[in-house]
Short mmCIF file of C-alpha atoms in Angstrom, two decimals:
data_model
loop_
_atom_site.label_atom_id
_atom_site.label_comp_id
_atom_site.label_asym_id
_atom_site.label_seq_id
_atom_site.Cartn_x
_atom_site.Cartn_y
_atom_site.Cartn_z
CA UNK A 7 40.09 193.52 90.00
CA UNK A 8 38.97 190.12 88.90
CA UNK A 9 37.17 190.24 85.09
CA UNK A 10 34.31 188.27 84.55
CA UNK A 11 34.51 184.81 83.00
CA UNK A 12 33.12 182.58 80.67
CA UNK A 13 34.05 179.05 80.58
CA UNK A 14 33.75 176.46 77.00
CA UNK A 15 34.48 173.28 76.11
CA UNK A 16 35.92 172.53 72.63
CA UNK A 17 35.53 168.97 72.35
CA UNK A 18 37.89 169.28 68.79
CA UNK A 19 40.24 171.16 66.43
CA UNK A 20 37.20 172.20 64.88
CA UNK A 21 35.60 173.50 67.76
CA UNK A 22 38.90 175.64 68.41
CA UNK A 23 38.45 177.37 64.92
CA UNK A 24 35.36 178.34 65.00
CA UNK A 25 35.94 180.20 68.29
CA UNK A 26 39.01 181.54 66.35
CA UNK A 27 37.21 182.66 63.83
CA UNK A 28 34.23 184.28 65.90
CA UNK A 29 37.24 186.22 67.76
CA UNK A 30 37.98 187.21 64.06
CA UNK A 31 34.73 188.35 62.87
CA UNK A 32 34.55 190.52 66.16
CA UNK A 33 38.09 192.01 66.89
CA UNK A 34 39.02 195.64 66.30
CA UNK A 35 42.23 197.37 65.54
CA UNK A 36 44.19 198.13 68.92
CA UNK A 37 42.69 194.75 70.53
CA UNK A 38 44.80 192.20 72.11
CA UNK A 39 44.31 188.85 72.91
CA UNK A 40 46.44 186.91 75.57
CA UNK A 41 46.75 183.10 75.45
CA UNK A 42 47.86 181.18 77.89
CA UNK A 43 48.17 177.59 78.94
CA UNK A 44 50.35 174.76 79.20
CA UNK A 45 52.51 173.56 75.91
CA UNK A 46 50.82 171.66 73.77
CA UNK A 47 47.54 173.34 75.08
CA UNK A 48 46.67 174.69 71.74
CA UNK A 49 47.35 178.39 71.95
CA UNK A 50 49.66 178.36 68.87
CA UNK A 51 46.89 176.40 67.30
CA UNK A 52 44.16 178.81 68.39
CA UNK A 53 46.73 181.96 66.63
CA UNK A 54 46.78 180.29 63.54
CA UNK A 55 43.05 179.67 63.16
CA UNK A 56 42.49 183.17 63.83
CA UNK A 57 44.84 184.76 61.72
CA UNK A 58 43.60 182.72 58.45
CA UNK A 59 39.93 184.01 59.66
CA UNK A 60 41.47 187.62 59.57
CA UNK A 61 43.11 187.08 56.36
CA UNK A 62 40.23 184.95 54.63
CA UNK A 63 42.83 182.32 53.65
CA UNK A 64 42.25 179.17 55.29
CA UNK A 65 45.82 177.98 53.22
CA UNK A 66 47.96 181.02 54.73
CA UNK A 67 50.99 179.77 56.06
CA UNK A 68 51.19 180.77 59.81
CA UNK A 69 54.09 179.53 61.29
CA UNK A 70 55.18 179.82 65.46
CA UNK A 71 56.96 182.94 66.70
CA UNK A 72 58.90 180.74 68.86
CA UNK A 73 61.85 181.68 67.72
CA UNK A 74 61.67 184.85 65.79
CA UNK A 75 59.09 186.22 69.30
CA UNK A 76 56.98 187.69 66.49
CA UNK A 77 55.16 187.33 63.47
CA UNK A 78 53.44 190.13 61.68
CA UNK A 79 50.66 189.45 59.38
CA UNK A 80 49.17 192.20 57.06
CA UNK A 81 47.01 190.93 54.26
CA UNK A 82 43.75 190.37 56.56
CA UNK A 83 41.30 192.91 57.44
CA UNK A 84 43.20 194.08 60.11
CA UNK A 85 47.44 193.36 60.71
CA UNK A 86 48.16 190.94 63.10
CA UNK A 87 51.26 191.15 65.52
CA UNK A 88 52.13 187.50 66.98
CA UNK A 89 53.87 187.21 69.89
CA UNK A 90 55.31 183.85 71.49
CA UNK A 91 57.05 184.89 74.64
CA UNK A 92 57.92 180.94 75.61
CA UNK A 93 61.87 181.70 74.73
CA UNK A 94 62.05 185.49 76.39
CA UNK A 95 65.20 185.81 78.60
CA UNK A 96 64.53 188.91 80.49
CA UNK A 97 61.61 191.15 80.39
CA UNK A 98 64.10 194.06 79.52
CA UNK A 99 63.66 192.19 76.17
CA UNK A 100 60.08 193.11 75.19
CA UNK A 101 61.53 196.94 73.86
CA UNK A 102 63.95 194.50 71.83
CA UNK A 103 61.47 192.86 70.02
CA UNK A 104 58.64 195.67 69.56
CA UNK A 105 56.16 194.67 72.19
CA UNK A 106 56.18 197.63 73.56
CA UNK A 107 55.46 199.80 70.53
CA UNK A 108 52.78 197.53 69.46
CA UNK A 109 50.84 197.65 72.69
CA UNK A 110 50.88 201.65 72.10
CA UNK A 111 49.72 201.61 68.45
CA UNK A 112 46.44 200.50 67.87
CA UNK A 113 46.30 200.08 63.97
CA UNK A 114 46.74 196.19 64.39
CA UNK A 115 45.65 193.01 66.77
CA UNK A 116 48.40 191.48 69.14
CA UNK A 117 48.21 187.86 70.03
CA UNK A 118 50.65 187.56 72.96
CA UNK A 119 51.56 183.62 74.06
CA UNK A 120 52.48 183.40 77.27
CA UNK A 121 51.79 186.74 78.42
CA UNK A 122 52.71 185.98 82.01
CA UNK A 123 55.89 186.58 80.93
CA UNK A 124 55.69 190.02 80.17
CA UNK A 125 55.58 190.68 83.75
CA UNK A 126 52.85 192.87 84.07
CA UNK A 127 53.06 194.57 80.92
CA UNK A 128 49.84 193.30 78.95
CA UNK A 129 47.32 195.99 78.34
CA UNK A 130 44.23 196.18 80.77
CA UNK A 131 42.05 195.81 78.03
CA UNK A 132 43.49 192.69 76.85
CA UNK A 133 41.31 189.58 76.63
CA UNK A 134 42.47 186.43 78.25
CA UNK A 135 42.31 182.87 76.92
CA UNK A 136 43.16 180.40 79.41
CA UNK A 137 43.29 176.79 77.02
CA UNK A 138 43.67 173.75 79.17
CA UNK A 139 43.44 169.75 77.61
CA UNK A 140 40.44 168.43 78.54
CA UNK A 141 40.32 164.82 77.39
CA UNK A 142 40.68 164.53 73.41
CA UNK A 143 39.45 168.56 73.33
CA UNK A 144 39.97 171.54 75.65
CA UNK A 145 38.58 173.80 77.40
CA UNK A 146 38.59 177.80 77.37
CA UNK A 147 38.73 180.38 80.31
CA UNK A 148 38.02 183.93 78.47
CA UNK A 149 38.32 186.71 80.97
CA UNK A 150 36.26 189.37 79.51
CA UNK A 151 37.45 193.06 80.05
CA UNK A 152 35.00 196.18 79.88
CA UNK A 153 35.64 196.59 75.93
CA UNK A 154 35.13 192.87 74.78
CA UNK A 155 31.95 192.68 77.19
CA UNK A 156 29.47 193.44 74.53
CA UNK A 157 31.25 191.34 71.57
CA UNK A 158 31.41 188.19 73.65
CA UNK A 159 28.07 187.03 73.77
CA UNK A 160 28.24 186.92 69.50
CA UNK A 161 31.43 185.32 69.67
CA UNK A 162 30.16 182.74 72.09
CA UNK A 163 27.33 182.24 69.82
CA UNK A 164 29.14 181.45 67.15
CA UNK A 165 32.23 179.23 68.47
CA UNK A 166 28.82 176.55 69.99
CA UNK A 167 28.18 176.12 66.30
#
């Protein structure tokens, strides 16, 4: 089944946070958000913005799971579990690293990177963010599941400034 779809530009970094932060001011404990998109497409950048929202510290050092696969974050309103899947070797390797625990508690958000390589294993009530470069910004696909459908319209409010 195909979820609906809302399409932005974000002409700048700026334009990024503030739909970071929106997703902030809106998110619930047991959400999770997927990001996807090329490298360099700004999904790392996109994390970071929204876990200083969550936290309320725009000076909270954030730095890539790339390596470690996750980051955990728990001074904000809600924890924050960071995924970066770019590096994952086998899908066997998401019980490794906690993925699969996280997805089944829902005290915290999960940012997933690169969710297409979990192979199927993102939630069905995850929402998607597709970032693609477009020009000096980017744009954003969010496919909107059942449980974000309501939230969305504030959050698109909000990230047009």
């Amino acid at each position: 089944m195909e979820l609906p779809a809302i399409s932005l530009d974000l002409p700048d970094e700026a334009a990024t946070v503030r739909l970071a932060a929106a997703m902030a001011a809106v998110v619930r404990p047991g959400d999770t958000i997927a990001l996807s998109g090329d490298l360099g497409a700004g999904k790392t950048s996109f994390a970071r913005a929204f876990i200083r929202a969550l936290a309320a510290d725009p000076r909270l050092e954030v730095p890539s799971p790339t390596f470690t696969f996750v980051q955990t974050y728990g001074d904000g309103r809600i924890p924050v579990r960071h995924f970066d899947l770019y590096r994952l070797a086998a899908v066997a390797d998401l019980e490794e690293i906690g993925f699969t625990d996280d997805l089944a508690a829902a005290e915290s958000v999960t940012l997933v990177e690169w969710p297409e390589r979990a192979d199927g294993m993102m939630p069905r009530g995850a929402l998607g963010l597709r970032l693609d470069m477009a020009g000096p910004g980017r744009t954003v696909r969010l496919d909107v599941p059942e449980a974000w459908q309501k939230r969305i319209a504030a959050v698109v409010k909000s990230a047009a400034g």
